[in-house]
Coordinates of C-alpha atoms and ligand atoms in Angstrom, one line a residue:
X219 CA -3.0 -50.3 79.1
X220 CA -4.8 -47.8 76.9
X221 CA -2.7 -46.8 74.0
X222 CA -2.1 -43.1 74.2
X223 CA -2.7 -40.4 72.2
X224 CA -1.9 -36.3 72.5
X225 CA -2.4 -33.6 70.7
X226 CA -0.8 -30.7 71.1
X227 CA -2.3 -27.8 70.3
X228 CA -6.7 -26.8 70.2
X229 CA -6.9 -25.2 66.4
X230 CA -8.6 -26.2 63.7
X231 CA -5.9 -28.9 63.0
X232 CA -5.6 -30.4 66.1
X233 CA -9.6 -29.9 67.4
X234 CA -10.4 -32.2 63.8
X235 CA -8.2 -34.9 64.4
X236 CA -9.3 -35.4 68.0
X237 CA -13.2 -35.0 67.4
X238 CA -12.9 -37.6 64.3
X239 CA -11.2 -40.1 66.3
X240 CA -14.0 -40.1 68.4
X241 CA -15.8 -40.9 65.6
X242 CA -14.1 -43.7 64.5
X243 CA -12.7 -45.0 67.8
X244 CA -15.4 -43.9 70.4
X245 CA -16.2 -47.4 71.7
X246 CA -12.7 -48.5 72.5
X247 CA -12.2 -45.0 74.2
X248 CA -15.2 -45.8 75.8
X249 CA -14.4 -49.3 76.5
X250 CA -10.7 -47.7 78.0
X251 CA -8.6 -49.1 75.6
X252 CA -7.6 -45.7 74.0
X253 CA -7.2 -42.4 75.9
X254 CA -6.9 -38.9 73.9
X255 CA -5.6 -36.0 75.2
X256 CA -5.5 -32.3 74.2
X257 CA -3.2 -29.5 75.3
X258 CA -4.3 -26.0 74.6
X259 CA -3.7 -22.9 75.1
X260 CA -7.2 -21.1 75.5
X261 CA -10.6 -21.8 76.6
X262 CA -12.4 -20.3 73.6
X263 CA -12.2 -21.3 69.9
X264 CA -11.6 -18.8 66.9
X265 CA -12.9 -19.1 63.7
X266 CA -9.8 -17.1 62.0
X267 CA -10.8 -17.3 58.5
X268 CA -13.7 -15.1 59.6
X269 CA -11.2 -11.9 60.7
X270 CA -11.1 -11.4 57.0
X271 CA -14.4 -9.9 57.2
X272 CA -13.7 -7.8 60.8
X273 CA -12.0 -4.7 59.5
X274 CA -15.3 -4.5 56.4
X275 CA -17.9 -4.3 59.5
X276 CA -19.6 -7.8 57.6
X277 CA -19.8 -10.2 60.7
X278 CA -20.3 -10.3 64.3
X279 CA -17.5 -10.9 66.2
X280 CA -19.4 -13.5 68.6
X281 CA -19.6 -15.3 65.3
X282 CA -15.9 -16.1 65.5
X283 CA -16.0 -17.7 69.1
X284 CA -17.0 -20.8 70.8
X285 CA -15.9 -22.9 74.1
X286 CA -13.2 -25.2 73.4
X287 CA -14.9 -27.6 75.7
X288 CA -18.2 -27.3 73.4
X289 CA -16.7 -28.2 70.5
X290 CA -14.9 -31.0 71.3
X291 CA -16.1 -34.2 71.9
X292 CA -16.7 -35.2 75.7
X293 CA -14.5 -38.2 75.4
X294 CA -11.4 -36.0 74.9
X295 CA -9.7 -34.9 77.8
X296 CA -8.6 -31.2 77.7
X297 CA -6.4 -29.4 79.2
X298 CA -5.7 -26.1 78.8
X299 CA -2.1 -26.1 80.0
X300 CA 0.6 -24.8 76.9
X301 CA 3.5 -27.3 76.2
X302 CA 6.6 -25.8 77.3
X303 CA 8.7 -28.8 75.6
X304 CA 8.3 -32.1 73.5
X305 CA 10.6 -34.8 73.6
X306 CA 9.8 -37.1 71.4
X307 CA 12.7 -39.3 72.3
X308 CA 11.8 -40.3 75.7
X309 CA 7.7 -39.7 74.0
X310 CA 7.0 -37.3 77.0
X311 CA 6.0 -33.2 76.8
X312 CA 6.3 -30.6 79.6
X313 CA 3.5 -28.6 79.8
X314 CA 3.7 -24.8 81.1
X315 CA 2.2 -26.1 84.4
X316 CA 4.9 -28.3 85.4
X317 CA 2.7 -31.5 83.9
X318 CA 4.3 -34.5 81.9
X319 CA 2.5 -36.5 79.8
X320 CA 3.4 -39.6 78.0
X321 CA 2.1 -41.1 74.6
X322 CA 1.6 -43.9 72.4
X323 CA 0.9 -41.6 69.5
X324 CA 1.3 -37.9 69.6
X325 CA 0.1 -35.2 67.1
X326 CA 1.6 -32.0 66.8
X327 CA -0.8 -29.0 65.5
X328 CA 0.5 -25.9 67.4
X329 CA 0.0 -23.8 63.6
X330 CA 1.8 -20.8 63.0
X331 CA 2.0 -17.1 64.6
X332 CA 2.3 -13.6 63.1
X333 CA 5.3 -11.9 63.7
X334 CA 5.6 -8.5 62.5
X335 CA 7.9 -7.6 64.7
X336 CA 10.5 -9.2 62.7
X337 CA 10.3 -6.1 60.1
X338 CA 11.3 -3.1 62.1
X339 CA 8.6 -0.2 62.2
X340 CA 5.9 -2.7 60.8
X341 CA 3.9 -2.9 64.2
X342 CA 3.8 0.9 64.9
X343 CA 2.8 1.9 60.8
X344 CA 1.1 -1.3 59.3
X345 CA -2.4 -2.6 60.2
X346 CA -3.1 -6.5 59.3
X347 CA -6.0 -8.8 60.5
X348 CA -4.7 -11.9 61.3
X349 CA -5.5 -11.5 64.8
X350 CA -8.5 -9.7 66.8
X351 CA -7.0 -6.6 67.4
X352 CA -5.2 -6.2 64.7
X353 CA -8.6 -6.9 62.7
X354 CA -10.3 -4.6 65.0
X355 CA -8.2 -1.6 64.6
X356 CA -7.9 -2.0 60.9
X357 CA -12.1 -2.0 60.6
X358 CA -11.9 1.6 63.0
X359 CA -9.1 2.9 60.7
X360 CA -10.7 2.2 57.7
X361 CA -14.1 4.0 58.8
X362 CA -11.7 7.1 59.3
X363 CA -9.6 6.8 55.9
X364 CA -11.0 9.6 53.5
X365 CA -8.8 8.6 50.7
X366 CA -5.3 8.6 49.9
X367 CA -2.3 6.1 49.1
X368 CA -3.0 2.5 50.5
X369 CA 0.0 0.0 50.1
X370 CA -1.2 -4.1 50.6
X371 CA 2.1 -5.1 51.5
X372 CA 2.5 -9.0 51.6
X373 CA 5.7 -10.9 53.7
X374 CA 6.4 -14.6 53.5
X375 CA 5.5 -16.8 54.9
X376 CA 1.9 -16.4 55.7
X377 CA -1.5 -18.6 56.0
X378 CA -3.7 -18.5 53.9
X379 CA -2.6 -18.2 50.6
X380 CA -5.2 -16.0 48.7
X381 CA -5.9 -14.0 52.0
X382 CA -3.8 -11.4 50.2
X383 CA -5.6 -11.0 46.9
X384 CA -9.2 -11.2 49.1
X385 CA -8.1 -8.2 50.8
X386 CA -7.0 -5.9 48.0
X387 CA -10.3 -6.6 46.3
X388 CA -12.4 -6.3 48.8
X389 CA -10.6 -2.9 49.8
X390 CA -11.3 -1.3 46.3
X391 CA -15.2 -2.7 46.3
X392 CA -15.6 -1.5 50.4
X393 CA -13.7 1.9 49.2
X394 CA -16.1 2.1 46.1
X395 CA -18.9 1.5 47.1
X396 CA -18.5 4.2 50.1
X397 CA -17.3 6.7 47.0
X398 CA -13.8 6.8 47.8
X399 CA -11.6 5.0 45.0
X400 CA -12.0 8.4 42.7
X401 CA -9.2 9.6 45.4
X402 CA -7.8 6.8 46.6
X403 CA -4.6 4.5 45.1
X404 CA -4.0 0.9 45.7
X405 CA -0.6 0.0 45.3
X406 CA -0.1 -4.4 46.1
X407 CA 3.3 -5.6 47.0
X408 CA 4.6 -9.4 46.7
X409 CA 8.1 -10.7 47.4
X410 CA 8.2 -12.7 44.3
X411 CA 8.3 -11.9 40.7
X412 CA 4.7 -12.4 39.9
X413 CA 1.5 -11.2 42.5
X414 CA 1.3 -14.6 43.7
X415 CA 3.2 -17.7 44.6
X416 CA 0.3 -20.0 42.5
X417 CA 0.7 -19.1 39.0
X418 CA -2.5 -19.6 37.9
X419 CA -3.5 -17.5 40.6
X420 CA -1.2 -14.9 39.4
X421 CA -1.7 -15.5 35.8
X422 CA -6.0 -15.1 37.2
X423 CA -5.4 -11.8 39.4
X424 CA -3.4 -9.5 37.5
X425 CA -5.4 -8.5 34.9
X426 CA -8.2 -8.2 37.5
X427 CA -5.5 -6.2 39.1
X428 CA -5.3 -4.4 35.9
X429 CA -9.1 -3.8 35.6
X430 CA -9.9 -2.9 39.1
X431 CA -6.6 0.0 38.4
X432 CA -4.8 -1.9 41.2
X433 CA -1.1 -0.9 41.0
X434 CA 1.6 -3.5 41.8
X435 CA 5.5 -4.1 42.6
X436 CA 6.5 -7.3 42.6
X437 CA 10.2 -8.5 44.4
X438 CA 9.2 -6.6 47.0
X439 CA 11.0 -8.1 50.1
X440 CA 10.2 -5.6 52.7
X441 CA 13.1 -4.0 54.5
X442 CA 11.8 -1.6 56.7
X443 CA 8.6 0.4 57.9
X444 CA 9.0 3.9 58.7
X445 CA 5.7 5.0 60.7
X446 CA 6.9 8.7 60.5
X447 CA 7.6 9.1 57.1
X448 CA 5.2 7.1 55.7
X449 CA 7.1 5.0 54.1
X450 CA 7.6 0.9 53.3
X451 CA 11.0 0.0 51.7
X452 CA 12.3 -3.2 50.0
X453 CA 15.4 -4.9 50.1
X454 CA 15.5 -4.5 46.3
X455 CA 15.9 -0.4 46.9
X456 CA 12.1 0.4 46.2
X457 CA 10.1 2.6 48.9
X458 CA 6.9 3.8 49.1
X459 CA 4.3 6.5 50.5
X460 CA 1.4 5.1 52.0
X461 CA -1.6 7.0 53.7
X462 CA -2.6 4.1 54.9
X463 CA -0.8 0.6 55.0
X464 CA -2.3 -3.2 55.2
X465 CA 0.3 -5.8 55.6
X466 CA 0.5 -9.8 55.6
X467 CA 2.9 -9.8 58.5
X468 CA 5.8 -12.9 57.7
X469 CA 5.0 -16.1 59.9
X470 CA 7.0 -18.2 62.2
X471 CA 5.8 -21.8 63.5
X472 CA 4.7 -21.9 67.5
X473 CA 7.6 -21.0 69.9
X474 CA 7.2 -24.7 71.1
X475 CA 8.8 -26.0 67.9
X476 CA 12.3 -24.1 68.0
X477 CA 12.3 -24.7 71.9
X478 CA 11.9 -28.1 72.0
X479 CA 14.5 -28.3 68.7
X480 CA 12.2 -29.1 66.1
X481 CA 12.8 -27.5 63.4
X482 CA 13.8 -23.9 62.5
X483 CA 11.2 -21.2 62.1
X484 CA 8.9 -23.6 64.4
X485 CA 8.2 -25.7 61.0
X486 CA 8.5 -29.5 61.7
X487 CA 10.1 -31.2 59.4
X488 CA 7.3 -33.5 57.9
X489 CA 6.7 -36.6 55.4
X490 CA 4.4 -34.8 52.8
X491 CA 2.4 -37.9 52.1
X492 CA 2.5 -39.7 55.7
X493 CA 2.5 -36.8 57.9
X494 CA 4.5 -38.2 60.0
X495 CA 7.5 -36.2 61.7
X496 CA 10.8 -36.8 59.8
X497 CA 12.3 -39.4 61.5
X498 CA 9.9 -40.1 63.9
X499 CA 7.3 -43.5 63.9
X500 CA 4.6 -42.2 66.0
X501 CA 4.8 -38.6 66.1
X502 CA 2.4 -36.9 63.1
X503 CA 2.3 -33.3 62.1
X504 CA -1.1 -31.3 60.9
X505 CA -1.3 -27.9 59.7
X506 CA 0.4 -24.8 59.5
X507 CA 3.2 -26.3 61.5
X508 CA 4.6 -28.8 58.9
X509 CA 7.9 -27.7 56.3
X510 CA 5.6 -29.3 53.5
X511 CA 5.8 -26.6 50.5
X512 CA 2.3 -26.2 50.0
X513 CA -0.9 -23.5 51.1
X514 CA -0.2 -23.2 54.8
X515 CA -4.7 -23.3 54.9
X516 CA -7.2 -24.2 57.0
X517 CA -8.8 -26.8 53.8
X518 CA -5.0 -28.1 54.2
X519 CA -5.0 -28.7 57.8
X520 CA -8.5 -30.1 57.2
X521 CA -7.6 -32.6 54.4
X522 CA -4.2 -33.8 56.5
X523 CA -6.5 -34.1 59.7
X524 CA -8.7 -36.3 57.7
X525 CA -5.7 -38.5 56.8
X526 CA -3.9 -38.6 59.7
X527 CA -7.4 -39.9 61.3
X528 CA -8.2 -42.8 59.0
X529 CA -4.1 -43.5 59.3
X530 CA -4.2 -43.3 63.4
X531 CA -7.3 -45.7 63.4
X532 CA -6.1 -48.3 61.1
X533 CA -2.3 -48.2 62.8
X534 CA -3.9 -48.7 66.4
X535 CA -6.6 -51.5 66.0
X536 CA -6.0 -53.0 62.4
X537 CA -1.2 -52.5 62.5
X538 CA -1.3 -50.7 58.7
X539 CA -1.6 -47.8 56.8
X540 CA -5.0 -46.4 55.7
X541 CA -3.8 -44.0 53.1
X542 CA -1.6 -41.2 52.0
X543 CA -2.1 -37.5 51.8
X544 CA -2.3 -36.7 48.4
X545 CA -1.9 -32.6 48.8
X546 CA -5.4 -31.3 48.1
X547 CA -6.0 -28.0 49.0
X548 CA -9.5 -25.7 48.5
X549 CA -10.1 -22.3 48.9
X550 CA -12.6 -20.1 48.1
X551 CA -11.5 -16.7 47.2
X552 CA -13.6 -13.2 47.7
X553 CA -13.1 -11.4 44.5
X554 CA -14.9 -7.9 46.0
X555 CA -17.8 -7.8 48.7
X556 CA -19.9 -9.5 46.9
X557 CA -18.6 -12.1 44.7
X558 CA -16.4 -14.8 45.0
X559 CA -14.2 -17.6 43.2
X560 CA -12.2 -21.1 44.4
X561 CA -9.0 -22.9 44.1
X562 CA -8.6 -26.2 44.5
X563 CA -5.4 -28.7 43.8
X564 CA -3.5 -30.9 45.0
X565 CA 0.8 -32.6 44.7
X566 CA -0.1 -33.2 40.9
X567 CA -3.2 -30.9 39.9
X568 CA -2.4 -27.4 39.7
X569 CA -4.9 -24.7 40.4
X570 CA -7.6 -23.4 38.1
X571 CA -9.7 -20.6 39.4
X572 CA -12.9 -20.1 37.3
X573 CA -14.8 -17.0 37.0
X574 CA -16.2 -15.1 40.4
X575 CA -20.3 -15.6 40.8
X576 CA -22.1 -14.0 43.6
X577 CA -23.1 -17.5 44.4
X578 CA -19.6 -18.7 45.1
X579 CA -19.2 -15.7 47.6
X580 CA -22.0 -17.2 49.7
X581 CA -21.1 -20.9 49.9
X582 CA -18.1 -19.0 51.1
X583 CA -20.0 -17.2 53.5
X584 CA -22.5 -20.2 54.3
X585 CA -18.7 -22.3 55.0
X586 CA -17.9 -19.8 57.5
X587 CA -21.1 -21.1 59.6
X588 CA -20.6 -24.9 58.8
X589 CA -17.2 -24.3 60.1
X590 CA -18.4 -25.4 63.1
X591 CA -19.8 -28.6 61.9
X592 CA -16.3 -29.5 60.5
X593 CA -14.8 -29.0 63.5
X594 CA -16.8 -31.4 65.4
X595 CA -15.9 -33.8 62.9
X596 CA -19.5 -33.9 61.2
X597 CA -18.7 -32.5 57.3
Ligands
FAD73 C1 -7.4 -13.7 58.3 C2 -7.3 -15.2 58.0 C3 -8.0 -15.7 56.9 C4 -7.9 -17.1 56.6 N1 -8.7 -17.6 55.6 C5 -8.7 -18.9 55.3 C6 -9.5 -19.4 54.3 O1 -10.3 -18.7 53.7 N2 -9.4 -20.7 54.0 C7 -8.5 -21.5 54.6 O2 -8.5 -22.7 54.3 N3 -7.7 -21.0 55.6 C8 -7.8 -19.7 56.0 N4 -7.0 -19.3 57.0 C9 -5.9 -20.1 57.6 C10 -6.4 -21.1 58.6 O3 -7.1 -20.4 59.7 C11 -5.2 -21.8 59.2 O4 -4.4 -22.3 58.2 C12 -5.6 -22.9 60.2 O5 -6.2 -22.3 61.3 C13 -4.4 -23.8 60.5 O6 -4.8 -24.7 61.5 P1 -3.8 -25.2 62.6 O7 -4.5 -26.1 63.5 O8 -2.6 -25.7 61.9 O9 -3.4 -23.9 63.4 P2 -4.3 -23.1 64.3 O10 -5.8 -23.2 63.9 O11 -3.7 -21.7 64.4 O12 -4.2 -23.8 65.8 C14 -3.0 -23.9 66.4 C15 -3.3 -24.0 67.9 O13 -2.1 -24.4 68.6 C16 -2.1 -23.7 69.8 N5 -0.7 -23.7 70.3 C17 0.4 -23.1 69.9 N6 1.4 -23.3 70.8 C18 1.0 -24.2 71.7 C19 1.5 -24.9 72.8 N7 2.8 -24.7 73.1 N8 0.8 -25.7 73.5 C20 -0.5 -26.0 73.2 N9 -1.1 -25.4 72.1 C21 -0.4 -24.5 71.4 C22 -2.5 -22.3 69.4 O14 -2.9 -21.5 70.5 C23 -3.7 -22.7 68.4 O15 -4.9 -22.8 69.2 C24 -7.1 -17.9 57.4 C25 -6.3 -17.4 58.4 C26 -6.4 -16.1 58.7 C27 -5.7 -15.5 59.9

């Protein structure tokens, strides 16, 4: 019998791991000897890193899309059917349909989801863009803003690390450069008790902070939103007025996860150099969804797929381990609208960013196209 494997979940995660086993084990999927399954939720494919650049007016929406079924290798089989429950005792998960499939090997890549419903008033006074329309109605809001008190107000925990410093820089150059920062104040908020959880990146943005006359409050562990006032509060006892407020809503792993008992918050519970679930012999975790304490990024999700590929292959046709994960993590970071830096480390290297370059902001902007390539497994 073919030896079985399913993903759950279509991301960038799971949509890496299935197109490079392809790659590496096309002919014995060919030949019948292994199966791979995906379960998704949705036909289409987004690009999320690019919703950074929605609410700015600086890509084409269309950019961000493309069929599921295009992007994945035709050997995969694809379903787009949601898991309603996983049990990895019995190796069998319930899909939304009423379907049960059974594995050999299953992968688990359902990511993470915004939920700023967690912080009461946030929804009805914040704007964010970690999702279409909340990237859409930030871009219209910001064509209407005239000036006046912003607050970047960041909640943990969230993807993509420097997301949060991109978008307060690139507010004050978008804001500039339409001749608004002469009446406008940026005030950044971070939960901790430095403007970001890497220290170097800290130790890197503040005095840019500084520079740009970016104001910030750190141990800010937002309370409440109050749309009517106007007003963001901590926990700490600090509020403040806001004209106009930008928030990194706090994640939560996939529903899926805390259903099916998981692990709380939705993150599973994950060997940080195997990737495999605590616990578990055949059952690997890949992106946002694992408990591992580092950048919760797509360049994460793409190193562990990478891993868990090479580890899948040499488990089913050779019986032993390829490799380990060894925590590398790269991102670029948009310093303004035009320039840009990186990170990039890894369980024992910490991270150094160097000085921005225009040049850096468009490999960042020339990634957002190869995308596409790494997601068919091809860079
Ligand atoms: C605004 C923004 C900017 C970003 N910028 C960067 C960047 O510059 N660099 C970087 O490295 N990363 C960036 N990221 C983060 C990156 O997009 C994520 O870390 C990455 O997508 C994680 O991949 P994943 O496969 O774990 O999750 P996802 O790509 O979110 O995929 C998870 C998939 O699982 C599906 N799913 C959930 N539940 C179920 C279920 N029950 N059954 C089946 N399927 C299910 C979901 O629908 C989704 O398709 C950014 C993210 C955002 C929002």
């Amino acid at each position: 019998m073919a030896t079985r494997i399913l993903i759950v979940g279509g991301g960038l995660a799971g949509t890496i791991i299935a197109n490079g086993l392809c790659r590496q084990v096309g002919d014995e999927i060919s030949k019948g000897n292994i199966s791979i399954t995906m379960l998704g939720t949705s036909e289409t494919h987004m690009y999320q890193p690019g919703l950074l650049y929605v609410p700015f007016g600086k890509i084409r929406e269309k950019e961000l899309f493309r069929p599921q079924r295009k992007v994945l290798d035709k050997k995969i089989i694809f379903h787009v059917d949601p898991a309603k429950n996983i049990d990895v005792d019995s190796q069998k998960v319930t899909t939304e349909s009423g379907k049960v499939y059974e594995y050999d090997y299953l992968v688990i890549a359902t990511g993470s989801r915004i939920m700023p419903q967690n912080i009461p008033g946030m929804v009805e006074g914040a704007h964010w863009l970690y999702d279409l329309d909340g990237a859409r109605k930030m871009r219209d809001a910001l064509e209407a803003f005239e000036g006046g008190k912003i607050v970047v107000n960041v909640n943990a925990p969230h993807k993509c690390p420097v997301a949060p410093v991109e978008i307060t820089f690139m507010l004050h150059d978008y804001l500039s450069k339409k001749g608004l920062m002469d009446k406008t104040e940026i005030t950044y908020t971070y939960p901790i008790g430095r403007v970001h959880a890497l220290e170097p990146v800290a130790e890197w943005a503040k005095p840019a902070m500084d520079q740009h006359g970016i104001k910030y409050e750190t141990f800010f562990n937002t309370k409440e939103v109050d749309p009517k006032a106007k007003t963001i509060s901590s926990e700490e006892g600090v509020t403040l007025n806001y004209d106009f407020l930008v928030t990194i809503p706090p994640h939560n792993g996939a529903e899926i996860i805390t259903n099916s008992g998981l692990g709380d918050g939705g993150w599973v519970p994950t060997n940080k150099t195997k990737l495999l679930r605590e616990g578990s012999e055949n059952v690997f975790v890949c992106g946002d969804t694992t408990n591992i304490p580092i950048s919760k990024a797509g360049s994460t999700a793409h190193f562990e797929a990478d891993t868990i590929i090479d580890n899948l292959t040499s488990l089913i046709t050779e019986k032993r381990w390829a490799r380990d994960y060894d925590g590398k993590v790269f991102c670029f970071v948009e310093t303004g609208m035009n320039s840009g830096t990186y990170v990039w480390f890894d369980y024992n290297t910490p991270p150094n960013p160097g000085a921005p370059s225009q040049m850096i902001h468009w490999f960042k902007l020339a990634y957002n196209r190869l995308y596409w390539l790494s997601a068919r497994g091809l860079l």
